[in-house]
CSV table of C-alpha atoms in Angstrom, one decimal:
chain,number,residue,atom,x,y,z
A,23,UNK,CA,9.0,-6.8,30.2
A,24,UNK,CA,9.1,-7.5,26.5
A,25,UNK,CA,12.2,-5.7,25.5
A,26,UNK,CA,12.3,-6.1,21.6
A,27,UNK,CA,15.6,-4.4,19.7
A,28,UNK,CA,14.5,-2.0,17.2
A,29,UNK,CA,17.8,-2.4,14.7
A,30,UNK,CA,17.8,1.5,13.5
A,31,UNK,CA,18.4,2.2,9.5
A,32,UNK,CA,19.5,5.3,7.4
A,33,UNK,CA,17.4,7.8,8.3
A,34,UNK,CA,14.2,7.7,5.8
A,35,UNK,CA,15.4,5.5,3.5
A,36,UNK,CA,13.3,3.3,1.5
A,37,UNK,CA,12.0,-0.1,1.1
A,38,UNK,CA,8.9,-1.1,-1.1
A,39,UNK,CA,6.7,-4.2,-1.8
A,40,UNK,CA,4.2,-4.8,-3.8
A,41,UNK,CA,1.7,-7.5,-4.4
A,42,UNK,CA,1.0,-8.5,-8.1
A,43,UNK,CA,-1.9,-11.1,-9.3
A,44,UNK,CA,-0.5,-13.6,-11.6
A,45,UNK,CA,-3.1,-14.3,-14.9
A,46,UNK,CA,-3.7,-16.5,-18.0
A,47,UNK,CA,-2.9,-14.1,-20.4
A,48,UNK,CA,-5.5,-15.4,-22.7
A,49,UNK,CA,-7.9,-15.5,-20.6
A,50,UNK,CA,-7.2,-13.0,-18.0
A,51,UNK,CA,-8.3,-15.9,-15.1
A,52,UNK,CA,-5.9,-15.8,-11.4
A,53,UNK,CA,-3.4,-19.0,-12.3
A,54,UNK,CA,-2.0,-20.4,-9.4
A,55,UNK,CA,2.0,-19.9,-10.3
A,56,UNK,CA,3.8,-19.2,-7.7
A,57,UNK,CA,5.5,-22.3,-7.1
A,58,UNK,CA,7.1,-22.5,-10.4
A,59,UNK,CA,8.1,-18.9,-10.9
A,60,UNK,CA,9.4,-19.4,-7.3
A,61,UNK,CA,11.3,-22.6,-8.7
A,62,UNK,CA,13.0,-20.7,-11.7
A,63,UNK,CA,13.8,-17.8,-8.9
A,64,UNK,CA,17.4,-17.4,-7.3
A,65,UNK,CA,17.0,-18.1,-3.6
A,66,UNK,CA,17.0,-14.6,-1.3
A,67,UNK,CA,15.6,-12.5,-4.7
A,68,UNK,CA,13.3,-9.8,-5.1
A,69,UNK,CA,10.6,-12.3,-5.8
A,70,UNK,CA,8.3,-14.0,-2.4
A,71,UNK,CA,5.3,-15.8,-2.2
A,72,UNK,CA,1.9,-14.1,-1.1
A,73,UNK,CA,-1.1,-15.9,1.1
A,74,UNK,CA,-2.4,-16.9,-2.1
A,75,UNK,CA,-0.8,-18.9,-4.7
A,76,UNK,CA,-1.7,-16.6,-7.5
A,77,UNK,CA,-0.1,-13.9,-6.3
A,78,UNK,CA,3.3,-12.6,-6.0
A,79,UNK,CA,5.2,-9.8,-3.9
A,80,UNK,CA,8.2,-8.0,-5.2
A,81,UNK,CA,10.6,-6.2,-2.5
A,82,UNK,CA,12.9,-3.3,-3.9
A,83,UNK,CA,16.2,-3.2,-2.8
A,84,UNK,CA,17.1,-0.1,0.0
A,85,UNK,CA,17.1,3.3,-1.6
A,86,UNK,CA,18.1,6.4,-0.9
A,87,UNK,CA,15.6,8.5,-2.3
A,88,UNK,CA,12.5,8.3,-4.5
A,89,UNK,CA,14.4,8.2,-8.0
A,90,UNK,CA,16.6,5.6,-7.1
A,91,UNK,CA,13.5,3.2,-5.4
A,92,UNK,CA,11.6,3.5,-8.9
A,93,UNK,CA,14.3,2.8,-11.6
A,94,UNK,CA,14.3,-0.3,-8.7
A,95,UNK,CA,11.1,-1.3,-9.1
A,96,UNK,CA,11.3,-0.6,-13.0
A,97,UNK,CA,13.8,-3.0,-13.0
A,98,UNK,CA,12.3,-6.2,-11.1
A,99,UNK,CA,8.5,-5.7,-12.7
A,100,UNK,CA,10.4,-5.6,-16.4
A,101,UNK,CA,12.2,-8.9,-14.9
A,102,UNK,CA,9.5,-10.6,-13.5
A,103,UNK,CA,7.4,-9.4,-16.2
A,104,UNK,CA,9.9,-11.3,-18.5
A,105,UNK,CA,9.9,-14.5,-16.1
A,106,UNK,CA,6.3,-14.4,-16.4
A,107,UNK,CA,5.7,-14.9,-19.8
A,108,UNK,CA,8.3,-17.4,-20.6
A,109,UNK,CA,5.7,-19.6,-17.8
A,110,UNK,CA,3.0,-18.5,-20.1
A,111,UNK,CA,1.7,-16.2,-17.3
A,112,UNK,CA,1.1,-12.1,-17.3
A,113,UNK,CA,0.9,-9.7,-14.3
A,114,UNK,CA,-1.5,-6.8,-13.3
A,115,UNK,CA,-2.4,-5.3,-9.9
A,116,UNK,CA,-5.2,-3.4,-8.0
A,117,UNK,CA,-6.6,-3.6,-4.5
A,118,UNK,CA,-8.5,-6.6,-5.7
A,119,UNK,CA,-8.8,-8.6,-8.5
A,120,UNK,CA,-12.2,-7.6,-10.3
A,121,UNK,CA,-13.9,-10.7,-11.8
A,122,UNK,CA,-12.7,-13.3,-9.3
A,123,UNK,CA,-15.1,-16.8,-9.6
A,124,UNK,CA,-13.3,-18.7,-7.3
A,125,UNK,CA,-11.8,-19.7,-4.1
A,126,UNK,CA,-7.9,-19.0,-3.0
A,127,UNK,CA,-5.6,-21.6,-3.0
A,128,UNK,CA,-3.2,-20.5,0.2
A,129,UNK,CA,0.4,-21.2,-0.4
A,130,UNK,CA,1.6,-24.1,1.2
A,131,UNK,CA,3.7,-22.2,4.0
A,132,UNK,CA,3.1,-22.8,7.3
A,133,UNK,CA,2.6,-19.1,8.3
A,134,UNK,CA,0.1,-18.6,5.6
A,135,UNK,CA,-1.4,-22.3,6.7
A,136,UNK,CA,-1.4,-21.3,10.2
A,137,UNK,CA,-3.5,-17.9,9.0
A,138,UNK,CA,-5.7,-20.0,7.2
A,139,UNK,CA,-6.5,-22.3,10.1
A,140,UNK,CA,-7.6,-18.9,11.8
A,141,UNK,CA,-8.8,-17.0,9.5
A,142,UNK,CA,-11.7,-19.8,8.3
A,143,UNK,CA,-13.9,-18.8,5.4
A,144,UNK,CA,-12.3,-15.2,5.3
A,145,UNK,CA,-9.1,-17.0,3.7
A,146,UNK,CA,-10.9,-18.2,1.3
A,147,UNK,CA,-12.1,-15.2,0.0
A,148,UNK,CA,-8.8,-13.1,0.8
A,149,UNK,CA,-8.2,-12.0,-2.8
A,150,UNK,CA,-6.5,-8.4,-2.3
A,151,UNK,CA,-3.4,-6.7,-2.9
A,152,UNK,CA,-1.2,-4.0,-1.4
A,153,UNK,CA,1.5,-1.4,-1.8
A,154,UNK,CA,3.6,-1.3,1.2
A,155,UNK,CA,6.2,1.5,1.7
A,156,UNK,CA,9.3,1.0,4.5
A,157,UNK,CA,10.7,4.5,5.5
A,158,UNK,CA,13.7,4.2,7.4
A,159,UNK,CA,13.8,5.3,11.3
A,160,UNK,CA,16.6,6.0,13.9
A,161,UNK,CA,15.2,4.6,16.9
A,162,UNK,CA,12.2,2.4,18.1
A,163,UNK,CA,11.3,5.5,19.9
A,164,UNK,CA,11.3,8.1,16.6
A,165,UNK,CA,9.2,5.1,14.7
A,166,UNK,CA,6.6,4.9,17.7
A,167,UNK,CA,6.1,9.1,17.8
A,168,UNK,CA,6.2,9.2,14.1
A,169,UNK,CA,3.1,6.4,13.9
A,170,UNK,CA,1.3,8.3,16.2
A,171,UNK,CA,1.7,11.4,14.2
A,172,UNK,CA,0.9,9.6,10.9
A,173,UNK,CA,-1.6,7.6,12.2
A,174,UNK,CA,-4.5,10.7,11.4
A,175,UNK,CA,-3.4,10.5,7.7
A,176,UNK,CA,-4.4,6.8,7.0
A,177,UNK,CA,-7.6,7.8,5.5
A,178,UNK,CA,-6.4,10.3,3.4
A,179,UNK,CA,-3.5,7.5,2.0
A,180,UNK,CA,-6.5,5.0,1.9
A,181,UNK,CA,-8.6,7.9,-1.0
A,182,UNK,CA,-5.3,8.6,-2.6
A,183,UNK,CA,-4.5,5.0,-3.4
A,184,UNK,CA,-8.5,3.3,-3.4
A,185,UNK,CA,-8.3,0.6,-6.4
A,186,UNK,CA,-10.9,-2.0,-5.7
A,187,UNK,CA,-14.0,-0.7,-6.5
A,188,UNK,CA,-15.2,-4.5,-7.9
A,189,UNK,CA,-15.4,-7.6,-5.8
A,190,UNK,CA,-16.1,-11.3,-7.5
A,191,UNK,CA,-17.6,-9.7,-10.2
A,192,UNK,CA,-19.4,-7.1,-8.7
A,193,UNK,CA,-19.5,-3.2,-8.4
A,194,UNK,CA,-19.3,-2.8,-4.6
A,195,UNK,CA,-20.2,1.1,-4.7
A,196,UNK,CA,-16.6,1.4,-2.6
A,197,UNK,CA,-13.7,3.4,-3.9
A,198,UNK,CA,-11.7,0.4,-1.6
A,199,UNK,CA,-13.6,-2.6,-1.1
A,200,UNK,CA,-10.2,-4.5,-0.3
A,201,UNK,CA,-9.5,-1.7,3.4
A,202,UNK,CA,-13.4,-3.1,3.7
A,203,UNK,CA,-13.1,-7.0,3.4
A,204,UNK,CA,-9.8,-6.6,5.4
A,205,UNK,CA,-11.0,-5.0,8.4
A,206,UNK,CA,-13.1,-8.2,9.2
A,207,UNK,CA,-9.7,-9.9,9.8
A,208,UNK,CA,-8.4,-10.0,13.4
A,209,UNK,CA,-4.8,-8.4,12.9
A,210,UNK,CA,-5.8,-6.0,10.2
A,211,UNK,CA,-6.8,-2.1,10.2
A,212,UNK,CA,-6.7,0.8,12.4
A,213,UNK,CA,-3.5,0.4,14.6
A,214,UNK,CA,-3.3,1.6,18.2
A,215,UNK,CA,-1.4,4.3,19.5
A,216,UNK,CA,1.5,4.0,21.8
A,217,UNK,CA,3.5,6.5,24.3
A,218,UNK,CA,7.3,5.0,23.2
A,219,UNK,CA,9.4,1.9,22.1
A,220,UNK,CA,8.7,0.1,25.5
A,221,UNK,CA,5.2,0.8,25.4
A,222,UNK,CA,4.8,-1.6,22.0
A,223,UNK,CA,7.1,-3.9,23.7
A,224,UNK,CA,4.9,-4.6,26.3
A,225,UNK,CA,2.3,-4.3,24.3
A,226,UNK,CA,3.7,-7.5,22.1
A,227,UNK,CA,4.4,-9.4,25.7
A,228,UNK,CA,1.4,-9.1,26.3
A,229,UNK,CA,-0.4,-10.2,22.8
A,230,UNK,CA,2.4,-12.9,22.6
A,231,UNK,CA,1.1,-14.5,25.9
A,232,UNK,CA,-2.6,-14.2,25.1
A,233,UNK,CA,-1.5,-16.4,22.1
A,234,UNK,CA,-2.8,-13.0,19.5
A,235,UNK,CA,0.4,-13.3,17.7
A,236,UNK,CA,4.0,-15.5,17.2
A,237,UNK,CA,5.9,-12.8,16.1
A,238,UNK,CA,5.8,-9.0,14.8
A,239,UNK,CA,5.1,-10.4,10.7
A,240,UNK,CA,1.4,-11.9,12.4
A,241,UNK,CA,0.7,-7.8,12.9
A,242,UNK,CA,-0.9,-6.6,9.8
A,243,UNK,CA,-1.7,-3.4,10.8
A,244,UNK,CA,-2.2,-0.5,8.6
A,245,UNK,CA,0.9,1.0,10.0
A,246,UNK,CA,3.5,-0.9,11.9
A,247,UNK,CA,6.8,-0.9,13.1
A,248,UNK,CA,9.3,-3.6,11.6
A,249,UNK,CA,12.5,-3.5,14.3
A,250,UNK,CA,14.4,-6.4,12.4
A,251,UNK,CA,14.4,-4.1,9.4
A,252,UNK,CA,14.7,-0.5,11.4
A,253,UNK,CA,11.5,0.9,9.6
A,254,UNK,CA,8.0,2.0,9.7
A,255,UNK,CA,6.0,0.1,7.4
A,256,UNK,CA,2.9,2.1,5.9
A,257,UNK,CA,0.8,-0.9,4.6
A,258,UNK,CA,-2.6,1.1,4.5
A,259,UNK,CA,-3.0,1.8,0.4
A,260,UNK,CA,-4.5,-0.8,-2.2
A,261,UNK,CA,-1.8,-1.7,-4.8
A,262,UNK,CA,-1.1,0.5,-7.8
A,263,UNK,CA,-1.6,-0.8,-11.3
A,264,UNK,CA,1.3,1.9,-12.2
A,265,UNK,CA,4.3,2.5,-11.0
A,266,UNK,CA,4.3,5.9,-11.6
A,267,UNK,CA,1.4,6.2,-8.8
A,268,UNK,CA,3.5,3.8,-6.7
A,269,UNK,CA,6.0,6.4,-6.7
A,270,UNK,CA,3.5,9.5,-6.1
A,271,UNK,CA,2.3,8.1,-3.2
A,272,UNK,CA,6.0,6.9,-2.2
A,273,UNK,CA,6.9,10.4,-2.1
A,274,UNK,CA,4.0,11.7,-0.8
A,275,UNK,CA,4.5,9.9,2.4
A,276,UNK,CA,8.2,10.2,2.1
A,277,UNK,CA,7.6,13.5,2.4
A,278,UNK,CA,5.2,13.6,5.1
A,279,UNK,CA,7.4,11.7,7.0
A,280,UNK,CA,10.6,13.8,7.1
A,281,UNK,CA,8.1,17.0,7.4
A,282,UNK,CA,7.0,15.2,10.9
A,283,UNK,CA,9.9,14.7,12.2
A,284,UNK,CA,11.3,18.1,11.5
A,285,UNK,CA,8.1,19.1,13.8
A,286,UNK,CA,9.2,16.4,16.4
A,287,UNK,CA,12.7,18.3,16.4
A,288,UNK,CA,10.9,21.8,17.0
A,289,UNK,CA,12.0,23.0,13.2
A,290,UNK,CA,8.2,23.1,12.0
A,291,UNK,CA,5.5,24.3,13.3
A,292,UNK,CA,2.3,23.7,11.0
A,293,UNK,CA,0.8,20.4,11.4
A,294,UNK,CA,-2.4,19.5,9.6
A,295,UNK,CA,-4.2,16.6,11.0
A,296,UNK,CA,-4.0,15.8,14.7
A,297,UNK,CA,-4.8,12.6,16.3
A,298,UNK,CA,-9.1,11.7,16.7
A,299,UNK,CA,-11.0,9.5,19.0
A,300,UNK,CA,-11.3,6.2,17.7
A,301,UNK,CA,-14.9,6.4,17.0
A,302,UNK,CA,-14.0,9.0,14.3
A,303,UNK,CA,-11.1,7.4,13.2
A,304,UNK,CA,-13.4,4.6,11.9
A,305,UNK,CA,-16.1,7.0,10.2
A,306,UNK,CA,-12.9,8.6,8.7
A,307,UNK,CA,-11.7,5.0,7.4
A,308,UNK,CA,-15.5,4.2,6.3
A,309,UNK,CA,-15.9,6.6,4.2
A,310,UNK,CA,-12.5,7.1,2.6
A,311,UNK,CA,-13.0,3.3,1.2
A,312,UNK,CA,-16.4,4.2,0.6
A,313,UNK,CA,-15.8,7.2,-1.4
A,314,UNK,CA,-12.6,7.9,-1.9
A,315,UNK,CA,-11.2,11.0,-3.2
A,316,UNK,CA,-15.1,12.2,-2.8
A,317,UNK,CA,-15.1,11.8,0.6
A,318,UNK,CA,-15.3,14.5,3.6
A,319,UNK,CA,-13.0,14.1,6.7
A,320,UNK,CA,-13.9,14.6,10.1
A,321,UNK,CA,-11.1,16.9,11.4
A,322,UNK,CA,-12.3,17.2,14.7
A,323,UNK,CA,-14.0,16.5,17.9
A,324,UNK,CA,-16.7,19.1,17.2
A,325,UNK,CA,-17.5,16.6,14.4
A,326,UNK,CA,-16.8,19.5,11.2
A,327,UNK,CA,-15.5,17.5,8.1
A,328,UNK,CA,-14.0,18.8,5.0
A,329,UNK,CA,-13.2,17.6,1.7
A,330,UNK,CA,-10.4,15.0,1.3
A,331,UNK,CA,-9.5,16.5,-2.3
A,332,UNK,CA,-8.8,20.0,-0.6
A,333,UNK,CA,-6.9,18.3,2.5
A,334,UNK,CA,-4.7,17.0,0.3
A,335,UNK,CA,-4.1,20.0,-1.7
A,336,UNK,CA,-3.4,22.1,1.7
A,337,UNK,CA,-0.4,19.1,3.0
A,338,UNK,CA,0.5,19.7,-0.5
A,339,UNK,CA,1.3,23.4,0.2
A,340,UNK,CA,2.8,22.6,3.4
A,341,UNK,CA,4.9,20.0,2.5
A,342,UNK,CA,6.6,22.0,-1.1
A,343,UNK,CA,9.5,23.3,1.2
A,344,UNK,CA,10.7,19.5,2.4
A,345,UNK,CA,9.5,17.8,-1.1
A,346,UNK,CA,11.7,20.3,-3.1
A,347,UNK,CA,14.8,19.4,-0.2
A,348,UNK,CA,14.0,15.4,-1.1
A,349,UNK,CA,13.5,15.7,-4.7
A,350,UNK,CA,9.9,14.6,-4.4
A,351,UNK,CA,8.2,18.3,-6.1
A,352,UNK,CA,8.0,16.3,-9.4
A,353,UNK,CA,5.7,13.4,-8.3
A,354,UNK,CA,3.7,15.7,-5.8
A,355,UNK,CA,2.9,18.1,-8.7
A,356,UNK,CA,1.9,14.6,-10.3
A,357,UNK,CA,-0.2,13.2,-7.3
A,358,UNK,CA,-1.9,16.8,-7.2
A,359,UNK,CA,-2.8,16.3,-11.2
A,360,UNK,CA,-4.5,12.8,-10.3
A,361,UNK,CA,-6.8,15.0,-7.8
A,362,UNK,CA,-8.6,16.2,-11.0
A,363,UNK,CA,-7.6,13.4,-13.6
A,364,UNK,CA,-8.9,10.7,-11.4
A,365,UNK,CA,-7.7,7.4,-9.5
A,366,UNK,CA,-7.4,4.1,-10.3
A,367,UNK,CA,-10.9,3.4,-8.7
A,368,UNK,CA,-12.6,6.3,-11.0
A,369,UNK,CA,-10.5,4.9,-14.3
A,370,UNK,CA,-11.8,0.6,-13.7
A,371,UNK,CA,-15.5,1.7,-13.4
A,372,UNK,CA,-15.2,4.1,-16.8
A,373,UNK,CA,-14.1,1.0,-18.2
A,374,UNK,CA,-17.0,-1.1,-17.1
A,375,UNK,CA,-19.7,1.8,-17.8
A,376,UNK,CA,-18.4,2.1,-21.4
A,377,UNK,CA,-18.6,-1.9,-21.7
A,378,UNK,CA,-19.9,-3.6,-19.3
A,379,UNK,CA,-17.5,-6.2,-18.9
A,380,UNK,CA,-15.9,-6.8,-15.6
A,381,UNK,CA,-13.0,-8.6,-17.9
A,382,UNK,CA,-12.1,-5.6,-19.4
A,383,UNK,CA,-11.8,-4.3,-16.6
A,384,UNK,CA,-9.0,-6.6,-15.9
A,385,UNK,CA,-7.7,-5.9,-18.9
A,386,UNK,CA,-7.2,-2.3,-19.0
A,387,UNK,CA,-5.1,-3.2,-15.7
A,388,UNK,CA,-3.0,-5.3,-17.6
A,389,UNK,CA,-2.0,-2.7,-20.4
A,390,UNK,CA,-1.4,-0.2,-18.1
A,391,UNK,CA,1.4,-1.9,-16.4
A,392,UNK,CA,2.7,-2.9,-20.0
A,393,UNK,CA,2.2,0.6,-21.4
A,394,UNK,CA,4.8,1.5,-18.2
A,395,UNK,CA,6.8,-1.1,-18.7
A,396,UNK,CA,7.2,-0.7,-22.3
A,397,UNK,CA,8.7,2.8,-21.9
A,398,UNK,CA,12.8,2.9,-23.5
A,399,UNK,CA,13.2,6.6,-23.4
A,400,UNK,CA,12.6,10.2,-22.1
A,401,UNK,CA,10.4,10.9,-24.6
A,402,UNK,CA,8.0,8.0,-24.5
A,403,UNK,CA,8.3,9.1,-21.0
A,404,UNK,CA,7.1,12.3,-21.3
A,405,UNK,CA,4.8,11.4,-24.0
A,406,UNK,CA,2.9,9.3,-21.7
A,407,UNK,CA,2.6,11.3,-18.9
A,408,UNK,CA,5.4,9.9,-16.5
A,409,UNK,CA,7.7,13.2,-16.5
C-alpha cells in the first residue's frame, strides 16, 4: 500500500532555502514584486515564488560541505540583491516581517490558490519566513530513523534561530511568534514519528485518500522527508537576517545529523535528547517560541527541565569530534558566541527599546544583510565578525 521511491542523494549533502521579504527601499513597506523579478529571472534559477507575492525563496545549488553551501548563498543574495534594486526594490529577512499593516496578496499559483481556499482568514495573515536546510540521506529508511532521532531537538533549533518577536506592529512577548501563528495551520508543526520508509508510505495513502494532502510539497511539517530530492528537510527555524547565522545553524544540524547516524551504525554511544510524549513535546515547542534561548526544556518523563542555553553548550561538546571531521568547529565556536551575544530576537527588540519605532526595526534588518553582503575581503571578514 502506498509505496513512494525515496531517490537516495550523497550522503549529507546539502541543499538550502531561504525565504526573503521584498520592500520599498524608501519606505521599508512589503511590495508585491514577485512577478516582475520572476519575469527578468532565467527559467529553472535559484529564484521561486513564495505564498505571498512579496516574498521570495532562494534555493542553493547541492554542496558538499558547509563552506561550499555559503559562498552559494553569498553568491545568489549578492545577485538577487543586485536584481532587486535595478526593480527599485530591497531585501531583508526574519521570521516575520515586524510592522506589517496589511493583508497578503497570494501568488497567483494554483498550489498557493488551493492553500488559500483552505487555509481562509489564516492566508491572509500568513506573513512569515523560513530557513529550510536539505541534508542528504541514503535511504527512505535512514531519513525516517534519523527524523525520529532529531525530532527531540526541534525546540532547541526553534531558540537557536527565534526571529519574530513583532507581529503587525506589535511586540508579541515571543522569541518566535512565526512557530506560534504557524501552528494554527493544518499541515504545519510537530511531525509524527514513524517505525520505517513503508510506515510514511502508508501513512501518505492514507492522508492522500482522506483528501489531507495531493502530494508530499502539501506536508509542511517541521521536519519532513523530500523522496524526489533524497533528503530530510529541517524546516523548523525562523529565517536568518545573516547569513553567517544561516550557516551556524547549517552546520549545527549538519553536524548533528552525521553524529546520529554514526549512533545508528553503533560508532557513538552518547546521545543527548531522546524522544518525549507528545504532551511535552508541545510545552517544549511553547516555550522555546515563547522564550527562546531563555527557555527551560523538559528532558524527561519525570517532568525535570533544564536550561536550553546549557543543552546547547553540552551537544556542543559532544558533537566537537564530528564538527572538527566536517569542517563545521568554526561556525559551532560561532553559534556558541551567539549564546552570550544574543539572537536575532534579543538584537530587533534593543532596537525598538532604544527607539521605539517598529520601522527601525525593519531597518536594522535591512543593513544587516547589506553589511554581509557588502564584505570583499578577509579582513572586512574578520573585522566584522564573520571569521
Amino acid at each position: 500500500m502506498g509505496d513512494i521511491e525515496f531517490k537516495s542523494s550523497p550522503e549529507f549533502s546539502l541543499g538550502m532555502e531561504i525565504e526573503l521579504q521584498l520592500l520599498n527601499p524608501d519606505t521599508l513597506q512589503l511590495v508585491d514584486g514577485i512577478s516582475p523579478l520572476l519575469a527578468q529571472t532565467p527559467e529553472n534559477s535559484w529564484i521561486q515564488p513564495e505564498f505571498n507575492q512579496a516574498m521570495v525563496e532562494i534555493a542553493s545549488q547541492v554542496c558538499s560541505n558547509i563552506p561550499e553551501l555559503e559562498a552559494n548563498i553569498v553568491a545568489i543574495l549578492r545577485d538577487l540583491k543586485t536584481r532587486c534594486q535595478a526593480l527599485g526594490m530591497t531585501i531583508c529577512t526574519a521570521g516575520t516581517y515586524p510592522c506589517c499593516d496589511r493583508f497578503a496578496s497570494i501568488t497567483p499559483i494554483p498550489r498557493y490558490l488551493s492553500q488559500q481556499n483552505t487555509s481562509g482568514y489564516l492566508a491572509d495573515l500568513m506573513m512569515t519566513c523560513a530557513l529550510q536546510l536539505h541534508v542528504g540521506m541514503p535511504s527512505g529508511d535512514v531519513a525516517i530513523d534519523i527524523m525520529g532521532r532529531l525530532k527531540p531537538y526541534l525546540p532547541i533549533l526553534l531558540a537557536l534561530s527565534a526571529s519574530s518577536p513583532f507581529w503587525w506592529g506589535h511586540d508579541t512577548s515571543f522569541a518566535s511568534f512565526r512557530q506560534r501563528f504557524l501552528s494554527s495551520m493544518r499541515t504545519y508543526g510537530i511531525c509524527p514519528t514513524f517505525k520505517n520508509w513503508q510506515d510514511f508510505t502508508n501513512f501518505f495513502a492514507t492522508a492522500q485518500n482522506a483528501g489531507m494532502f495531493e502530494i508530499i510539497r502539501d506536508i509542511h511539517w517541521d521536519l519532513r522527508p523530500q523522496p524526489d530530492f533524497g533528503t530530510l528537510e529541517v524546516r523548523v527555524m525562523d529565517a536568518q537576517p545573516t547569513i553567517k547565522e544561516s550557516m551556524m545553524l547549517a552546520a549545527f544540524i549538519h553536524s548533528l545529523i552525521v553524529d546520529m547516524y554514526h549512533h545508528s551504525q553503533g560508532k557513538q554511544t552518547e546521545f543527548l535528547l531522546t524522544p518525549l510524549p507528545w504532551l511535552i513535546e508541545r510545552e517544549n515547542y511553547f516555550r522555546a517560541s515563547r522564550w527562546g534561548l531563555d527557555a527551560n526544556y523538559i528532558e524527561d518523563e519525570q517532568g525535570n527541565s533544564r536550561p536550553i542555553r546549557n543543552i546547547v553548550k553540552d551537544i556542543l561538546n559532544v558533537l566537537a569530534e564530528t564538527a572538527d571531521t566536517l569542517g563545521n568547529s568554526s561556525y559551532l565556536f560561532q553559534l556558541e558566541k551567539r549564546l552570550d551575544q544574543g539572537a536575532s530576537y534579543i538584537r530587533q527588540r534593543r532596537v525598538f527599546e532604544s527607539t521605539g519605532s517598529v520601522k527601525a526595526v525593519v531597518a536594522s534588518l535591512v543593513s544587516e544583510l547589506e553589511a554581509e553582503l557588502a564584505i570583499k575581503s578577509r579582513q572586512e571578514a574578520v573585522a566584522y565578525g564573520w571569521l
